[in-house]
Amino acid sequence: MGIAVLTMKASVIEMFLVLLVTGIHSNKEMTKKIKRPKNTVPQINCDIKAGKIINPEFIVKCPPGCQDPKYHVYGTGVYASYSSVCSAAVHSGVLDNSGGDILVRKVAGQSGYRGSYSNGVQSLSLPRWRESFIVSESKPPKGVTYPSALTYSSSKNPAAKAGETTKAYENPSVPGASAQPVTMMQALAAEAMHTALPKPTPFVAAATSSPRPQPGGHRSQERGFVPKEELSTQSLEPVSRGDPNCKVDLSFLIDGSSSIGKRRFRIQKQFLTDVAEALDIGPAGPLMGVVQYGDNPATHFNLKTHMNSRDLKTAIEKINQRGGLSNVGRAISFVTKNFFSKASGNRGGAPNVVVVMVDGWPTDKVEETSRLARESGINVFFVTIEGAVENEEQYVMEPNFANKAVCRTNGFYSFSVQSWFGLHKTVQPLVKRVCDTDRLACSKTCLNSADIGFVIDGSSSVGTGNFRTVLQFVANISKEFEISDTDTRIGAVQYTYEQRLEFGFDKYNTKPDVINAIKRVGYWSGGTSTGAAIQYALEQLFKKSKPNKRKLMILITDGRSYDDVRIPAMAAHHKGVITYAIGVAWAAQDELEIIATYPARDHSFFVDEFDNLYKSVPRIIQNICTEFNSQPRN
């Protein structure tokens, strides 16, 4: 009996061992057959911002279509974390609009982010942001692995719509909801997230216009606090102050004539929208308004109506075509008189620019009104689309109208576009030129906006040699100015007992011609009647000065006047003529101070010898410009 029991136990043990060995072998075979899952790359949508993702470094897959301007990007190369991850990748050139995998690495926040246009994406400028990121190709170093699931800063997983495997950390389960397993790595990440996130923001009634309904199953609001994701997204949106490298006051004159048609008018509006996006509108950068012309012009909005590109684009979309003729000249005159005023938002220190859009050719003349615009300090650009071909030129009222209108005929201010469907190619070249403020030659400056009349003492005490020195002094001052028929103009009067107009403001329009005319002035010789000379200059020279020009009189004398200077000097001051009095040798300094505009210390100069006249040129120019710059530029 005992032997039988022992034999049975041995058989059971043997069977157990056989089964155990067989099971181990089977498990090994199954293990061999089961493939390890590959490390998947999480996919995100175009609108996901880097700041929403907790991970400091990660690889993601971007979908196609992230070049769309509705996905905002802030910065160049290094991007603010408020930027769309995928749109920043397109801007940087790592991806194109077809999407793909990218490597994202978080870096420290920057004190400022510069906007730029690159690879079809216009990034915006931003003063500062708390966190940044950079984008590169998804080629991780050997031995480095990246998470197949991202951790987000909100309990709502923004990637869920795309059906990704990405998981967000979840708070303890709500009663009635099924519990989700939490891995060790997710718990650690969640703890780090909990530490890094700011405390809940106190609820302010004015922050939202009305309470938002709670989604089903969503955790109710704690008393006195509102979840971060439920704050108005508009209040979180960083509004650009504008590109400070492009501080211009810009008016677009758009063609609303009947001949343009509805389809081309829509193309024109899209062009304006693209320009507004590329300019980065803001109070510290460019400001833009729109005037539409047909029979008569009308302002849609001025410089201070819209202070960012987003609002401006929305306003452009709402513009309706007016119809009528193509009266461009009338529209330019309207802009010159009405648009660039302080009430309309003109900032004074920013260059004034008008871009005129013309379909074909104008139905009125533009030369004279454009000249007045240039003289008022407005930089006139022309964009002509589908201009007259050879057999149509007979219908053009004013041949070569664009060159007669623009600020300069050097090709910088005019664009000729063969077809409306190619207009979009002009966006970047136009923006680049408009923002190149150093080349906006028609902006008013101290050197290009005056009528300068020299009143030269030719009395016997001066002498032939010294008179030549005086003429060289006059030429040296004139050389400092930009001289043309629309910029600074020069005139000259010589006096003794009598007076003579050597040349008027409208006689010479180039700097070389003016310098040669000064050198040709002949010495007269005689007495010294300075008071009569001032009166003569007011009547014969400055009476023909243009209304929008600053009037500067520069008088040079070497002695006391034989007549009274008080009344003529007072008349000059009352007529708005700024007078500089330059005395040499025996000139009476008290008389110089009477002649000079107040304060005399800035407008009267004295040198003891003719040979020292040249030393006062820099200070005279400096004082002219200092006085000009203390006033509004346009």
CSV table of N, CA and C in Angstrom, one decimal, residues 400-473:
chain,number,residue,atom,x,y,z
A,400,ASN,N,2.6,108.2,-70.1
A,400,ASN,CA,3.6,108.1,-69.1
A,400,ASN,C,3.2,108.6,-67.7
A,401,PHE,N,1.9,108.4,-67.4
A,401,PHE,CA,1.3,109.0,-66.2
A,401,PHE,C,2.0,108.5,-64.9
A,402,ALA,N,2.5,107.3,-64.8
A,402,ALA,CA,3.1,106.8,-63.6
A,402,ALA,C,4.4,107.5,-63.3
A,403,ASN,N,5.2,107.7,-64.3
A,403,ASN,CA,6.5,108.4,-64.0
A,403,ASN,C,6.2,109.9,-63.7
A,404,LYS,N,5.1,110.5,-64.1
A,404,LYS,CA,4.8,111.8,-63.7
A,404,LYS,C,4.3,112.0,-62.3
A,405,ALA,N,3.9,110.8,-61.8
A,405,ALA,CA,3.2,110.8,-60.5
A,405,ALA,C,4.1,110.4,-59.3
A,406,VAL,N,5.0,109.4,-59.6
A,406,VAL,CA,5.8,108.8,-58.5
A,406,VAL,C,6.8,109.7,-57.9
A,407,CYS,N,7.2,109.4,-56.7
A,407,CYS,CA,8.2,110.2,-55.9
A,407,CYS,C,9.5,110.5,-56.7
A,408,ARG,N,10.0,109.4,-57.3
A,408,ARG,CA,11.2,109.5,-58.1
A,408,ARG,C,11.1,108.6,-59.3
A,409,THR,N,11.7,108.9,-60.4
A,409,THR,CA,11.5,108.1,-61.7
A,409,THR,C,12.7,107.2,-61.8
A,410,ASN,N,13.1,106.5,-60.7
A,410,ASN,CA,14.3,105.6,-60.7
A,410,ASN,C,13.9,104.1,-60.7
A,411,GLY,N,12.6,103.9,-60.9
A,411,GLY,CA,12.1,102.5,-60.9
A,411,GLY,C,11.7,102.0,-59.5
A,412,PHE,N,12.1,102.7,-58.4
A,412,PHE,CA,11.9,102.2,-57.0
A,412,PHE,C,10.4,102.3,-56.7
A,413,TYR,N,9.8,103.4,-57.2
A,413,TYR,CA,8.4,103.7,-56.8
A,413,TYR,C,7.3,103.2,-57.7
A,414,SER,N,7.6,102.5,-58.7
A,414,SER,CA,6.6,102.1,-59.7
A,414,SER,C,6.7,100.6,-59.9
A,415,PHE,N,5.5,99.9,-60.1
A,415,PHE,CA,5.4,98.5,-60.4
A,415,PHE,C,4.4,98.4,-61.6
A,416,SER,N,4.8,97.7,-62.6
A,416,SER,CA,4.0,97.4,-63.8
A,416,SER,C,3.7,95.9,-63.8
A,417,VAL,N,2.4,95.5,-63.5
A,417,VAL,CA,2.0,94.1,-63.4
A,417,VAL,C,1.2,93.8,-64.7
A,418,GLN,N,1.6,92.7,-65.4
A,418,GLN,CA,1.0,92.4,-66.7
A,418,GLN,C,-0.4,91.8,-66.5
A,419,SER,N,-0.6,91.1,-65.4
A,419,SER,CA,-2.0,90.5,-65.2
A,419,SER,C,-2.4,90.6,-63.8
A,420,TRP,N,-3.7,90.7,-63.6
A,420,TRP,CA,-4.2,90.7,-62.2
A,420,TRP,C,-3.9,89.4,-61.5
A,421,PHE,N,-3.8,88.3,-62.2
A,421,PHE,CA,-3.5,87.0,-61.6
A,421,PHE,C,-2.1,86.9,-61.2
A,422,GLY,N,-1.2,87.8,-61.6
A,422,GLY,CA,0.2,87.8,-61.1
A,422,GLY,C,0.4,88.9,-60.1
A,423,LEU,N,-0.6,89.5,-59.6
A,423,LEU,CA,-0.5,90.6,-58.6
A,423,LEU,C,0.1,90.2,-57.3
A,424,HIS,N,-0.2,89.0,-56.9
A,424,HIS,CA,0.3,88.5,-55.6
A,424,HIS,C,1.8,88.5,-55.5
A,425,LYS,N,2.5,88.4,-56.7
A,425,LYS,CA,4.0,88.3,-56.7
A,425,LYS,C,4.6,89.7,-56.3
A,426,THR,N,3.8,90.7,-56.3
A,426,THR,CA,4.2,92.1,-56.0
A,426,THR,C,4.2,92.4,-54.5
A,427,VAL,N,3.6,91.5,-53.7
A,427,VAL,CA,3.4,91.8,-52.2
A,427,VAL,C,4.7,92.0,-51.6
A,428,GLN,N,5.6,91.0,-51.6
A,428,GLN,CA,6.9,91.2,-50.9
A,428,GLN,C,7.8,92.3,-51.4
A,429,PRO,N,8.0,92.5,-52.8
A,429,PRO,CA,8.8,93.6,-53.2
A,429,PRO,C,8.2,94.9,-52.8
A,430,LEU,N,6.9,95.1,-52.8
A,430,LEU,CA,6.3,96.4,-52.4
A,430,LEU,C,6.5,96.6,-50.9
A,431,VAL,N,6.3,95.6,-50.1
A,431,VAL,CA,6.5,95.7,-48.6
A,431,VAL,C,7.9,96.1,-48.3
A,432,LYS,N,8.8,95.4,-49.0
A,432,LYS,CA,10.3,95.7,-48.8
A,432,LYS,C,10.6,97.2,-49.1
A,433,ARG,N,10.1,97.7,-50.2
A,433,ARG,CA,10.4,99.1,-50.5
A,433,ARG,C,9.7,100.1,-49.6
A,434,VAL,N,8.4,99.8,-49.3
A,434,VAL,CA,7.7,100.7,-48.4
A,434,VAL,C,8.4,100.8,-47.0
A,435,CYS,N,8.9,99.7,-46.6
A,435,CYS,CA,9.6,99.7,-45.3
A,435,CYS,C,11.0,100.2,-45.3
A,436,ASP,N,11.6,100.4,-46.5
A,436,ASP,CA,13.0,100.9,-46.6
A,436,ASP,C,12.9,102.5,-46.4
A,437,THR,N,12.8,102.9,-45.2
A,437,THR,CA,12.6,104.3,-44.9
A,437,THR,C,13.7,105.2,-45.3
A,438,ASP,N,14.9,104.6,-45.4
A,438,ASP,CA,16.1,105.4,-45.8
A,438,ASP,C,16.0,105.8,-47.3
A,439,ARG,N,15.2,105.1,-48.0
A,439,ARG,CA,15.1,105.4,-49.5
A,439,ARG,C,13.8,106.1,-49.8
A,440,LEU,N,13.0,106.5,-48.8
A,440,LEU,CA,11.8,107.2,-49.1
A,440,LEU,C,12.1,108.7,-49.2
A,441,ALA,N,12.5,109.0,-50.4
A,441,ALA,CA,13.2,110.3,-50.7
A,441,ALA,C,12.2,111.5,-50.6
A,442,CYS,N,10.9,111.3,-50.7
A,442,CYS,CA,10.0,112.4,-50.6
A,442,CYS,C,9.5,112.8,-49.2
A,443,SER,N,9.9,112.0,-48.2
A,443,SER,CA,9.5,112.4,-46.9
A,443,SER,C,10.2,113.7,-46.5
A,444,LYS,N,9.5,114.6,-45.9
A,444,LYS,CA,10.0,115.9,-45.5
A,444,LYS,C,11.1,115.7,-44.5
A,445,THR,N,12.3,116.4,-44.8
A,445,THR,CA,13.4,116.5,-43.8
A,445,THR,C,13.9,117.9,-43.8
A,446,CYS,N,14.8,118.2,-42.9
A,446,CYS,CA,15.3,119.5,-42.9
A,446,CYS,C,16.1,119.9,-44.1
A,447,LEU,N,16.5,118.9,-44.9
A,447,LEU,CA,17.3,119.1,-46.1
A,447,LEU,C,16.6,119.1,-47.4
A,448,ASN,N,15.3,118.8,-47.4
A,448,ASN,CA,14.6,118.7,-48.7
A,448,ASN,C,13.3,119.5,-48.7
A,449,SER,N,13.0,120.4,-47.8
A,449,SER,CA,11.7,121.0,-47.7
A,449,SER,C,11.7,122.5,-47.5
A,450,ALA,N,12.7,123.2,-48.0
A,450,ALA,CA,12.8,124.6,-47.8
A,450,ALA,C,13.0,125.4,-49.1
A,451,ASP,N,12.6,126.6,-49.1
A,451,ASP,CA,13.0,127.6,-50.1
A,451,ASP,C,14.0,128.5,-49.3
A,452,ILE,N,15.3,128.5,-49.8
A,452,ILE,CA,16.4,129.2,-49.1
A,452,ILE,C,16.8,130.4,-49.9
A,453,GLY,N,16.6,131.6,-49.4
A,453,GLY,CA,17.0,132.8,-50.1
A,453,GLY,C,18.3,133.4,-49.5
A,454,PHE,N,19.4,133.5,-50.2
A,454,PHE,CA,20.6,134.2,-49.7
A,454,PHE,C,20.5,135.7,-50.1
A,455,VAL,N,20.8,136.5,-49.1
A,455,VAL,CA,20.8,138.0,-49.3
A,455,VAL,C,22.3,138.4,-49.0
A,456,ILE,N,23.0,138.8,-50.1
A,456,ILE,CA,24.5,138.9,-50.0
A,456,ILE,C,24.9,140.3,-50.2
A,457,ASP,N,25.7,140.8,-49.2
A,457,ASP,CA,26.2,142.1,-49.2
A,457,ASP,C,27.3,142.2,-50.2
A,458,GLY,N,27.1,143.1,-51.2
A,458,GLY,CA,28.1,143.4,-52.3
A,458,GLY,C,28.7,144.7,-52.2
A,459,SER,N,28.7,145.3,-51.0
A,459,SER,CA,29.2,146.7,-50.8
A,459,SER,C,30.7,146.8,-51.1
A,460,SER,N,31.2,148.0,-51.2
A,460,SER,CA,32.6,148.3,-51.5
A,460,SER,C,33.6,147.8,-50.5
A,461,SER,N,33.1,147.7,-49.2
A,461,SER,CA,34.0,147.3,-48.1
A,461,SER,C,34.3,145.8,-48.2
A,462,VAL,N,33.5,145.1,-48.9
A,462,VAL,CA,33.8,143.6,-49.0
A,462,VAL,C,35.0,143.4,-49.8
A,463,GLY,N,35.1,143.9,-51.0
A,463,GLY,CA,36.2,143.7,-51.9
A,463,GLY,C,36.0,142.4,-52.8
A,464,THR,N,36.7,142.4,-53.9
A,464,THR,CA,36.5,141.3,-54.9
A,464,THR,C,36.9,140.0,-54.3
A,465,GLY,N,38.1,139.9,-53.7
A,465,GLY,CA,38.6,138.6,-53.1
A,465,GLY,C,37.7,138.0,-52.1
A,466,ASN,N,37.3,138.9,-51.1
A,466,ASN,CA,36.4,138.5,-50.1
A,466,ASN,C,35.0,138.1,-50.6
A,467,PHE,N,34.5,138.8,-51.7
A,467,PHE,CA,33.2,138.5,-52.2
A,467,PHE,C,33.3,137.0,-52.8
A,468,ARG,N,34.4,136.6,-53.4
A,468,ARG,CA,34.5,135.2,-53.9
A,468,ARG,C,34.4,134.3,-52.7
A,469,THR,N,35.0,134.7,-51.5
A,469,THR,CA,35.0,133.8,-50.3
A,469,THR,C,33.5,133.7,-49.8
A,470,VAL,N,32.8,134.8,-49.9
A,470,VAL,CA,31.4,134.8,-49.5
A,470,VAL,C,30.6,133.8,-50.4
A,471,LEU,N,30.8,133.9,-51.7
A,471,LEU,CA,30.1,133.0,-52.7
A,471,LEU,C,30.4,131.5,-52.4
A,472,GLN,N,31.7,131.3,-52.0
A,472,GLN,CA,32.1,129.9,-51.7
A,472,GLN,C,31.3,129.4,-50.4
A,473,PHE,N,31.1,130.3,-49.5
A,473,PHE,CA,30.4,130.0,-48.3
A,473,PHE,C,28.9,129.7,-48.6
